[in-house]
Short mmCIF file of N, CA and C in Angstrom, two decimals:
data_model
loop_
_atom_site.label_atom_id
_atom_site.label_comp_id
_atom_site.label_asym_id
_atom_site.label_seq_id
_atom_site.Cartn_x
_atom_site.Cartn_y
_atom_site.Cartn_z
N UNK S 101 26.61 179.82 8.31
CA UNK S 101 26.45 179.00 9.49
C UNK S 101 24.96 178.79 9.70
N UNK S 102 24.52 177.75 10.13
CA UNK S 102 23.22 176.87 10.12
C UNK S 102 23.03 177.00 11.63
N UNK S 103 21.62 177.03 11.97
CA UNK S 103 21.33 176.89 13.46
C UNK S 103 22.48 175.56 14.25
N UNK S 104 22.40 174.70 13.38
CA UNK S 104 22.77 173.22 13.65
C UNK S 104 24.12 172.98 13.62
N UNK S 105 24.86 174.17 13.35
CA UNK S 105 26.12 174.34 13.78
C UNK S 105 26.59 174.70 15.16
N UNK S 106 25.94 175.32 16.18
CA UNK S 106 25.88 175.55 17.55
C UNK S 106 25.00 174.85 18.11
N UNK S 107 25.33 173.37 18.96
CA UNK S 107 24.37 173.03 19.28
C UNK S 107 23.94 174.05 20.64
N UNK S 108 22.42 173.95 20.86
CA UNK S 108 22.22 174.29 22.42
C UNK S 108 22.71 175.85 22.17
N UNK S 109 23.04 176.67 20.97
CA UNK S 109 23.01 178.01 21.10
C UNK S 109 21.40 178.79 19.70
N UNK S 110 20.76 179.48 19.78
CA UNK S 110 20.18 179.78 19.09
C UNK S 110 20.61 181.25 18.24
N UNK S 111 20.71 181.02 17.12
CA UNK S 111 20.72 182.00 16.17
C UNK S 111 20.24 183.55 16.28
N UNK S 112 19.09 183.18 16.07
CA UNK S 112 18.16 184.40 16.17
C UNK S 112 18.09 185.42 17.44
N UNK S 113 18.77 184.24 18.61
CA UNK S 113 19.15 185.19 20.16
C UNK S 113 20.94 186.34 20.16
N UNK S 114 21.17 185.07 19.48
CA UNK S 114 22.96 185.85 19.73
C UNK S 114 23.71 185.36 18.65
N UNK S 115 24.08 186.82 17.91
CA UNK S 115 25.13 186.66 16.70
C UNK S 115 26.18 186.51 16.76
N UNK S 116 26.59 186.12 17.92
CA UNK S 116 28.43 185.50 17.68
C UNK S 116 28.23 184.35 18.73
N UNK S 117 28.72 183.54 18.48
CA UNK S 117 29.03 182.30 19.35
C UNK S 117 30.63 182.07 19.70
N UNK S 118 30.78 181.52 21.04
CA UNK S 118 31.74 181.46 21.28
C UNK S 118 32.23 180.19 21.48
N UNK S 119 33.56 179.78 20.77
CA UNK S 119 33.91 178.61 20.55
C UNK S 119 35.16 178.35 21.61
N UNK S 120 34.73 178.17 22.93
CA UNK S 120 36.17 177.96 24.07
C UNK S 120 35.70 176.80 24.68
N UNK S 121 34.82 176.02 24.05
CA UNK S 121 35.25 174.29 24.59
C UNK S 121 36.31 173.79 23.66
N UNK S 122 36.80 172.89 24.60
CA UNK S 122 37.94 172.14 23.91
C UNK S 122 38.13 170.52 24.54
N UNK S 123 37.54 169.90 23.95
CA UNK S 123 36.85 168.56 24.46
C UNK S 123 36.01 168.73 25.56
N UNK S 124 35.11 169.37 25.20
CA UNK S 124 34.20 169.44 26.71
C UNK S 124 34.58 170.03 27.89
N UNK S 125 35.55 171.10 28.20
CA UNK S 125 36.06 171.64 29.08
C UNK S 125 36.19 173.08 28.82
N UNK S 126 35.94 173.59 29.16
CA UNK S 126 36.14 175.11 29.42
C UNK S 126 37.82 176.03 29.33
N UNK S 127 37.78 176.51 28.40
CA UNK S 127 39.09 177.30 28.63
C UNK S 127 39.80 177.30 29.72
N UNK S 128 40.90 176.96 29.86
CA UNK S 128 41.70 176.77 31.40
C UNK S 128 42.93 177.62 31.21
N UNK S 129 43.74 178.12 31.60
CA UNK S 129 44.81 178.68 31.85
C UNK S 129 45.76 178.39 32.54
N UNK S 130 46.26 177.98 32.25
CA UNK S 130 47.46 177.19 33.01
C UNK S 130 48.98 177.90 33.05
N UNK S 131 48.85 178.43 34.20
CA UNK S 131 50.28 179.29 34.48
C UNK S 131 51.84 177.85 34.89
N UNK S 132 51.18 177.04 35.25
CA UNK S 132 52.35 176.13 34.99
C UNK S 132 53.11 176.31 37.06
N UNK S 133 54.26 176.28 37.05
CA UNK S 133 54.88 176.54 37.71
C UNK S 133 55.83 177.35 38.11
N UNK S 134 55.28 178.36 39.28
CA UNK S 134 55.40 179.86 39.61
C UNK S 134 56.69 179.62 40.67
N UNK S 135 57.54 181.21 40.53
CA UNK S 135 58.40 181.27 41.59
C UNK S 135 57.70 181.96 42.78
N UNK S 136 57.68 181.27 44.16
CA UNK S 136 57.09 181.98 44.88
C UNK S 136 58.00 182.95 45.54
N UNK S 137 59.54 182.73 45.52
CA UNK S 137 60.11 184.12 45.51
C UNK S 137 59.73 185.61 44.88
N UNK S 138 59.64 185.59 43.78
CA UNK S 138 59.12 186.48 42.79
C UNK S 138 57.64 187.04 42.75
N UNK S 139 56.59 185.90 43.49
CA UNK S 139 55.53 186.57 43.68
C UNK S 139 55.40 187.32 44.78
N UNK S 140 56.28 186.53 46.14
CA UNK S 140 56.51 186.96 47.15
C UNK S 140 56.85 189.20 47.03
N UNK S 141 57.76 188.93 45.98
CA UNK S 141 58.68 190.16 45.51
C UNK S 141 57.50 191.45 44.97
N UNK S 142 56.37 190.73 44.52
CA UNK S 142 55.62 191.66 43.90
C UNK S 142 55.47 191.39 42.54
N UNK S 143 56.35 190.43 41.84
CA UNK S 143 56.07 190.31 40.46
C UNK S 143 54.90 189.54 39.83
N UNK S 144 54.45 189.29 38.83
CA UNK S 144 53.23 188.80 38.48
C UNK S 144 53.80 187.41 37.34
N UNK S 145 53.32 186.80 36.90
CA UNK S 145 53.00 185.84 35.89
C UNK S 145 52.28 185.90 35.23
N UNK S 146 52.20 186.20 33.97
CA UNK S 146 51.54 186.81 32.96
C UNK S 146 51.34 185.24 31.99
N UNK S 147 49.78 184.80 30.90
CA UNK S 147 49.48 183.66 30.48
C UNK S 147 48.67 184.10 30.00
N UNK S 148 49.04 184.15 28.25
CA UNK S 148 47.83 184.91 27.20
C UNK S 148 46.91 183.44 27.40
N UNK S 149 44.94 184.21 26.56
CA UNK S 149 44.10 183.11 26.11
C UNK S 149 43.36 183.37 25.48
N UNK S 150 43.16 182.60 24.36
CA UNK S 150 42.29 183.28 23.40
C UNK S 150 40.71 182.99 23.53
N UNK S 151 39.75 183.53 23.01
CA UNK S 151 38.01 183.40 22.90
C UNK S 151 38.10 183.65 21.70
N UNK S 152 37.52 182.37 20.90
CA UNK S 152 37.31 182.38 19.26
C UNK S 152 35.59 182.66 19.28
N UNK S 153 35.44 183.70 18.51
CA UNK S 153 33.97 184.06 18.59
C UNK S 153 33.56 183.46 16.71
N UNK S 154 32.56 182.41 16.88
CA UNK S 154 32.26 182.19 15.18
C UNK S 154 31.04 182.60 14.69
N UNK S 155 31.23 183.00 13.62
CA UNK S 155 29.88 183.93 12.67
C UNK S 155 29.34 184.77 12.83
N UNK S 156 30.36 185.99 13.17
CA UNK S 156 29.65 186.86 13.84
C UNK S 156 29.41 187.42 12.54
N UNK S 157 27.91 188.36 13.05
CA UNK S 157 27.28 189.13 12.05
C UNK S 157 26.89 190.73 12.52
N UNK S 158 28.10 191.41 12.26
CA UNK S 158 27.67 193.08 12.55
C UNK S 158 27.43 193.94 11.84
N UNK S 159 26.99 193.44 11.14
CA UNK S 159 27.23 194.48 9.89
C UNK S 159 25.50 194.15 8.39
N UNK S 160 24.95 195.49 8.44
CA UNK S 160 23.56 194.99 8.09
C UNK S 160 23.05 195.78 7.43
N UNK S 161 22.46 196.41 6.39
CA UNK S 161 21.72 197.46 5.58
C UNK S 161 20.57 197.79 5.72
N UNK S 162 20.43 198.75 6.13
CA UNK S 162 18.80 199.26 6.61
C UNK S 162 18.33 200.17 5.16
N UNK S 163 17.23 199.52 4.46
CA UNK S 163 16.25 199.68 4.00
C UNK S 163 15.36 200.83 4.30
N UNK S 164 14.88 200.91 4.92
CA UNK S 164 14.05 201.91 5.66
C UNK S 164 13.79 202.78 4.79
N UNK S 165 14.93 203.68 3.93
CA UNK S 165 15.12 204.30 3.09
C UNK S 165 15.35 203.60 1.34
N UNK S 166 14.58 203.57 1.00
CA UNK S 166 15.08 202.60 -0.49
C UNK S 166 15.54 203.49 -0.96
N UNK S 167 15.95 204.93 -1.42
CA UNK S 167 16.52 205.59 -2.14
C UNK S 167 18.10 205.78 -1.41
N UNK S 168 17.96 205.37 -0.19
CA UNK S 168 19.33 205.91 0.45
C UNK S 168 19.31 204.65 1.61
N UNK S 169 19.52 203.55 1.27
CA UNK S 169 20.34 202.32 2.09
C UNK S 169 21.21 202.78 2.75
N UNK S 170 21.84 202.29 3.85
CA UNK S 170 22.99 202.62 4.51
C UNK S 170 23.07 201.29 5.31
N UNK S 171 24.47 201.14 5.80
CA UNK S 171 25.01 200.42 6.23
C UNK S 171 24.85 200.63 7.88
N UNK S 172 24.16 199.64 8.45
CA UNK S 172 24.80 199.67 9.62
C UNK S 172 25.39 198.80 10.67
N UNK S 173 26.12 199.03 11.37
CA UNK S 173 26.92 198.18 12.57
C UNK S 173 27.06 198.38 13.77
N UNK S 174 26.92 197.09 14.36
CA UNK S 174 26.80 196.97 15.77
C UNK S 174 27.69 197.10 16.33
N UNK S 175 27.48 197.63 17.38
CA UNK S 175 29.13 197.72 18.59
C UNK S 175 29.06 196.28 19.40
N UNK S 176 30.19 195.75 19.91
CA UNK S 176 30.20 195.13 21.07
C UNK S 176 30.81 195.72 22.12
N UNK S 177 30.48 194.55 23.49
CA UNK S 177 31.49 195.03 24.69
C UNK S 177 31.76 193.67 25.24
N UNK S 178 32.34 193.58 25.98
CA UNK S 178 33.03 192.21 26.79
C UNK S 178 33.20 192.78 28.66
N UNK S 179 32.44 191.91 29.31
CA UNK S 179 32.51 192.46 30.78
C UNK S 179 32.79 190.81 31.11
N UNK S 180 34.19 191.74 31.84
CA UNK S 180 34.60 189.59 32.60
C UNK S 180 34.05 189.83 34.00
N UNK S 181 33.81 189.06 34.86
CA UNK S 181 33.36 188.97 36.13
C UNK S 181 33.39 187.69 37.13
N UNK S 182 33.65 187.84 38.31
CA UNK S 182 33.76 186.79 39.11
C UNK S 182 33.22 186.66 40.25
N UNK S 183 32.90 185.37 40.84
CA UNK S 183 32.31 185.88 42.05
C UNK S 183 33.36 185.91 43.38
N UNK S 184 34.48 185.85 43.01
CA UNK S 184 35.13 185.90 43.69
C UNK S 184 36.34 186.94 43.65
N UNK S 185 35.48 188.22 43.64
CA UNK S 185 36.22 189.13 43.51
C UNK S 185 36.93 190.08 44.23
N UNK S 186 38.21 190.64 44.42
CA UNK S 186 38.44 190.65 45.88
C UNK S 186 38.48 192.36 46.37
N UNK S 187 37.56 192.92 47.01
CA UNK S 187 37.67 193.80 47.15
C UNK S 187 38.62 195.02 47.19
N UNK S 188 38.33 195.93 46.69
CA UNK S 188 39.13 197.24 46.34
C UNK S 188 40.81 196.86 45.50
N UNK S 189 40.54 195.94 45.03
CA UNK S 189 41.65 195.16 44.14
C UNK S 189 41.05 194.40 42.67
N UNK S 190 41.54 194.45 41.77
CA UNK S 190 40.82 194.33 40.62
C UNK S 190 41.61 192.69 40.34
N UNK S 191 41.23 192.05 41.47
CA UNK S 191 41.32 190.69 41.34
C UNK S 191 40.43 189.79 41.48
N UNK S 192 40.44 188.58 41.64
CA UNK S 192 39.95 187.03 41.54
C UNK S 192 40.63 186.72 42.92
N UNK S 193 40.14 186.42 44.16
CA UNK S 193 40.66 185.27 44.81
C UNK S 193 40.63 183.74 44.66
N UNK S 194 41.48 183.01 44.64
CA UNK S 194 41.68 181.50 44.22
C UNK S 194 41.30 180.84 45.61
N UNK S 195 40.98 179.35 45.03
CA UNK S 195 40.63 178.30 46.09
C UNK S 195 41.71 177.20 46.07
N UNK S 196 42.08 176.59 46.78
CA UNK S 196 42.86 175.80 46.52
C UNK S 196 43.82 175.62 47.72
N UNK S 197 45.06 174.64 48.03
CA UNK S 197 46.06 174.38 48.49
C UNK S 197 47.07 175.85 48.64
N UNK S 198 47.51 176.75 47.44
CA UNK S 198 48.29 177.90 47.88
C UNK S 198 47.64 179.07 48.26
N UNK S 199 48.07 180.04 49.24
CA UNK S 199 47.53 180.56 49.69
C UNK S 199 48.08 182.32 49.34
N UNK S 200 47.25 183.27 49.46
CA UNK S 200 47.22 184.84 49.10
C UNK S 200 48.04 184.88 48.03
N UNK S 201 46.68 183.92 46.69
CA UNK S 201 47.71 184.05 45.39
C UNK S 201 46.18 184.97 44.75
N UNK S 202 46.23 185.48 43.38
CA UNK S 202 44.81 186.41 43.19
C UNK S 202 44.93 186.36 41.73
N UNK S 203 44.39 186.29 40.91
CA UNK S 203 44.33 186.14 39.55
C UNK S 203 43.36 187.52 38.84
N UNK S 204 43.94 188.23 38.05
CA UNK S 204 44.07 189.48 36.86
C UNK S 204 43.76 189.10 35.62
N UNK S 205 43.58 190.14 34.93
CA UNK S 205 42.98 189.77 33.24
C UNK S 205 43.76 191.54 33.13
N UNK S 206 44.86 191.27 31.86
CA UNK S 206 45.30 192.71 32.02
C UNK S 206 44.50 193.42 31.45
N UNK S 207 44.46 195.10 31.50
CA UNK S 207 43.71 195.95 30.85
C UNK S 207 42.00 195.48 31.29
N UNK S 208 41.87 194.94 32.05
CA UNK S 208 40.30 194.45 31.96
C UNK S 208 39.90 194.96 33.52
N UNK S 209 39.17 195.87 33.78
CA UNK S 209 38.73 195.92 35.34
C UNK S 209 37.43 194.99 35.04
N UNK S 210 37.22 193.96 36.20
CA UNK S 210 35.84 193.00 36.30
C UNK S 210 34.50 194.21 36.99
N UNK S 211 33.99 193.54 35.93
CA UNK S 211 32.28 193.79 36.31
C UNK S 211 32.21 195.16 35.29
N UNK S 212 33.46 195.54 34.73
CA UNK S 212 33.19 197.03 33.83
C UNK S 212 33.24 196.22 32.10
N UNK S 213 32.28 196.96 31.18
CA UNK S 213 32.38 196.59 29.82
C UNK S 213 33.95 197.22 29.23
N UNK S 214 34.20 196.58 28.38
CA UNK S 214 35.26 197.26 27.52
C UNK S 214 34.49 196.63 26.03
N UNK S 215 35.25 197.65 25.38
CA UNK S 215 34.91 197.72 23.73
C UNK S 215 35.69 196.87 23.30
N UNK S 216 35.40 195.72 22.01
CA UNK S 216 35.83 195.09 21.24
C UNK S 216 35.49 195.68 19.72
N UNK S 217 36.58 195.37 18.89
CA UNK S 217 36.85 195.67 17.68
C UNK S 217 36.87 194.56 17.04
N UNK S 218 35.71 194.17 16.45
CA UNK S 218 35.37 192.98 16.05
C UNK S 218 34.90 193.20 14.80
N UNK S 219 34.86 192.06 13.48
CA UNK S 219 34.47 192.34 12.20
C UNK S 219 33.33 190.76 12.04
N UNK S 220 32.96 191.37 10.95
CA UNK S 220 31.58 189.98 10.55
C UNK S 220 33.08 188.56 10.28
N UNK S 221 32.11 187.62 10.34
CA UNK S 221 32.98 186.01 10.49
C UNK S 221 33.66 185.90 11.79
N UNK S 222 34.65 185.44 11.73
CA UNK S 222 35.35 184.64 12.52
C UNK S 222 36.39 185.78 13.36
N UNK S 223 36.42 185.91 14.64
CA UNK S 223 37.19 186.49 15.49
C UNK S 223 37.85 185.56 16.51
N UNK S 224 39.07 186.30 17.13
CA UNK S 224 39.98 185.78 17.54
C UNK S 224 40.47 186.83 19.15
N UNK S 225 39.76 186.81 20.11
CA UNK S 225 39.99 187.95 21.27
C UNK S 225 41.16 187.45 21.77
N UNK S 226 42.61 187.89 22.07
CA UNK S 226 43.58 187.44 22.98
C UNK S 226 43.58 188.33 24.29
N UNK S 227 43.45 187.68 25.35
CA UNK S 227 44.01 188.48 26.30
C UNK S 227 44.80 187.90 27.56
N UNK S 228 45.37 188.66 28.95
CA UNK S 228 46.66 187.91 29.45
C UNK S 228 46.11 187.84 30.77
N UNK S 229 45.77 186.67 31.31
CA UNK S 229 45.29 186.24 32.44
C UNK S 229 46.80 186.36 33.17
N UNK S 230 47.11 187.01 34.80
CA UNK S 230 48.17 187.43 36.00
C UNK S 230 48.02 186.22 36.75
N UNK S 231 48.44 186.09 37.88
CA UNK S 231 48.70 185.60 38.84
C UNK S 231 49.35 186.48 40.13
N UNK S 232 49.58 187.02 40.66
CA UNK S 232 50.25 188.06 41.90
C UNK S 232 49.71 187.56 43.04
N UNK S 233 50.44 188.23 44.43
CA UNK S 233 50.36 188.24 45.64
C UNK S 233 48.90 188.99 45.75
N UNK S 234 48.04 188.50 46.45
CA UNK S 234 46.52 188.81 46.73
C UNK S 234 47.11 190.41 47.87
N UNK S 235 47.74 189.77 49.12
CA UNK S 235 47.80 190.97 50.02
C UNK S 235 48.96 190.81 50.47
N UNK S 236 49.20 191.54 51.98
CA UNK S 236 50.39 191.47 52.81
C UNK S 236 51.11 190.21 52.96
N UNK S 237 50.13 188.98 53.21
CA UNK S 237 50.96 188.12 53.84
C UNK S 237 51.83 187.00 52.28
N UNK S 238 52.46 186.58 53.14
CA UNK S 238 53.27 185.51 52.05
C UNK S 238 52.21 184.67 51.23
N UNK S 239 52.95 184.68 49.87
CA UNK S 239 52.49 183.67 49.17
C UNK S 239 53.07 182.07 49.63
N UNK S 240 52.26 181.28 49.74
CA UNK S 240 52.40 179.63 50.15
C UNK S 240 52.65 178.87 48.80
N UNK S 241 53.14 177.73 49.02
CA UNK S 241 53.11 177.11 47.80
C UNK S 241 51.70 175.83 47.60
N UNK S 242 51.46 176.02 46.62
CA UNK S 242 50.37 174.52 46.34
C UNK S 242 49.18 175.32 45.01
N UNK S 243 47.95 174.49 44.78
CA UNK S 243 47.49 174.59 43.75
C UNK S 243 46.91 175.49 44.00
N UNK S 244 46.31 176.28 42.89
CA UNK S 244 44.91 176.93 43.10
C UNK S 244 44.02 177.07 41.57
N UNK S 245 42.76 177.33 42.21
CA UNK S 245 41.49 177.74 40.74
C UNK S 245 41.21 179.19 40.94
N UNK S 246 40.70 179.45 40.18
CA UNK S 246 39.67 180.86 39.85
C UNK S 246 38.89 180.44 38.61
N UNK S 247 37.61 181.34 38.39
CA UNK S 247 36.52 181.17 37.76
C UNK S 247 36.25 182.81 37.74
N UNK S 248 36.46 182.87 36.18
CA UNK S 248 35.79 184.23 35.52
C UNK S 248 34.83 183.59 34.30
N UNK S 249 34.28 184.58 34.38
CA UNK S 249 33.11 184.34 33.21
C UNK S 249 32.95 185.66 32.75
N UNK S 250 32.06 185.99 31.46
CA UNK S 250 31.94 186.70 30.90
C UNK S 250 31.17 186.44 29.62
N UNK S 251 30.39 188.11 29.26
CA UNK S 251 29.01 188.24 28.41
C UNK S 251 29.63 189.01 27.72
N UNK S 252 29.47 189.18 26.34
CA UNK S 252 29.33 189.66 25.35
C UNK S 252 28.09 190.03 24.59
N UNK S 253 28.11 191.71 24.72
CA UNK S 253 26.48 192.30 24.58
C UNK S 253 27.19 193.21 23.07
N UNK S 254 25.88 192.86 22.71
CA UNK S 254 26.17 193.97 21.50
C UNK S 254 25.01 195.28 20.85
N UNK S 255 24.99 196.15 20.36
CA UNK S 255 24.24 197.23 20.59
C UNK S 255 24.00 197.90 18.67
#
């Protein structure tokens, strides 16, 4: 991979690039159409999504030693985060038309790193964006957004 394969990303800053435009838009998740009985109930709506990471490079031989090369490799981590995060609940509050709906990333608490198991080239992260009742009161019906983001540091 060539600088000139990522536009607007530089090489030499960050060894994996992440490939989640899809005509110019940002990964979206689309849970579709929810029972609000069922959220009402406590149940959730579960909606895998993938982050294609391209060219990654972890893996590197240190010299240092010419009689004894060794291999070495980088760790990553992945920290999702939002600013709309809803206190003492490891959710997302949404904007929109429906109301005390809250959006999850399973296995993922926001603002904490988790470890990825990632190899040199081309990776493929899946994970399952929720939907649930935010608090006490009823879930309403109508649209809503959330906005997570997330860095990928490597060490």
């Amino acid at each position: 991979m060539n600088q000139n394969d990522c536009i607007g990303k530089t090489l030499k800053r960050w060894p994996i690039f992440v490939d989640h435009y899809k005509g110019g838009t940002a990964t979206i998740v689309d849970f579709g159409q929810l029972s609000l009985s069922q959220l009402n109930d406590g149940d959730s709506k579960y909606k895998n999504f993938d982050l294609n990471l391209k060219g990654c490079k972890l893996t590197s031989i240190d010299n240092s030693d010419p009689q004894n090369p060794t291999t070495v490799t980088k760790t990553a981590t992945i920290t999702f985060d939002g600013v709309s995060k809803i206190a003492g609940q490891n959710l997302l509050a949404t904007t929109g038309s429906a109301a005390n709906v809250a959006v999850g990333i399973k296995d993922i608490t926001f603002g904490t790193p988790a470890n990825l198991n990632l190899r040199d080239g081309d990776n493929t992260l899946t994970y399952s964006a929720f939907v649930k009742k935010a608090g006490a009161a009823a879930v309403t019906a109508g649209d809503f957004t959330t906005i997570s983001t997330f860095e990928i540091a490597y060490q």
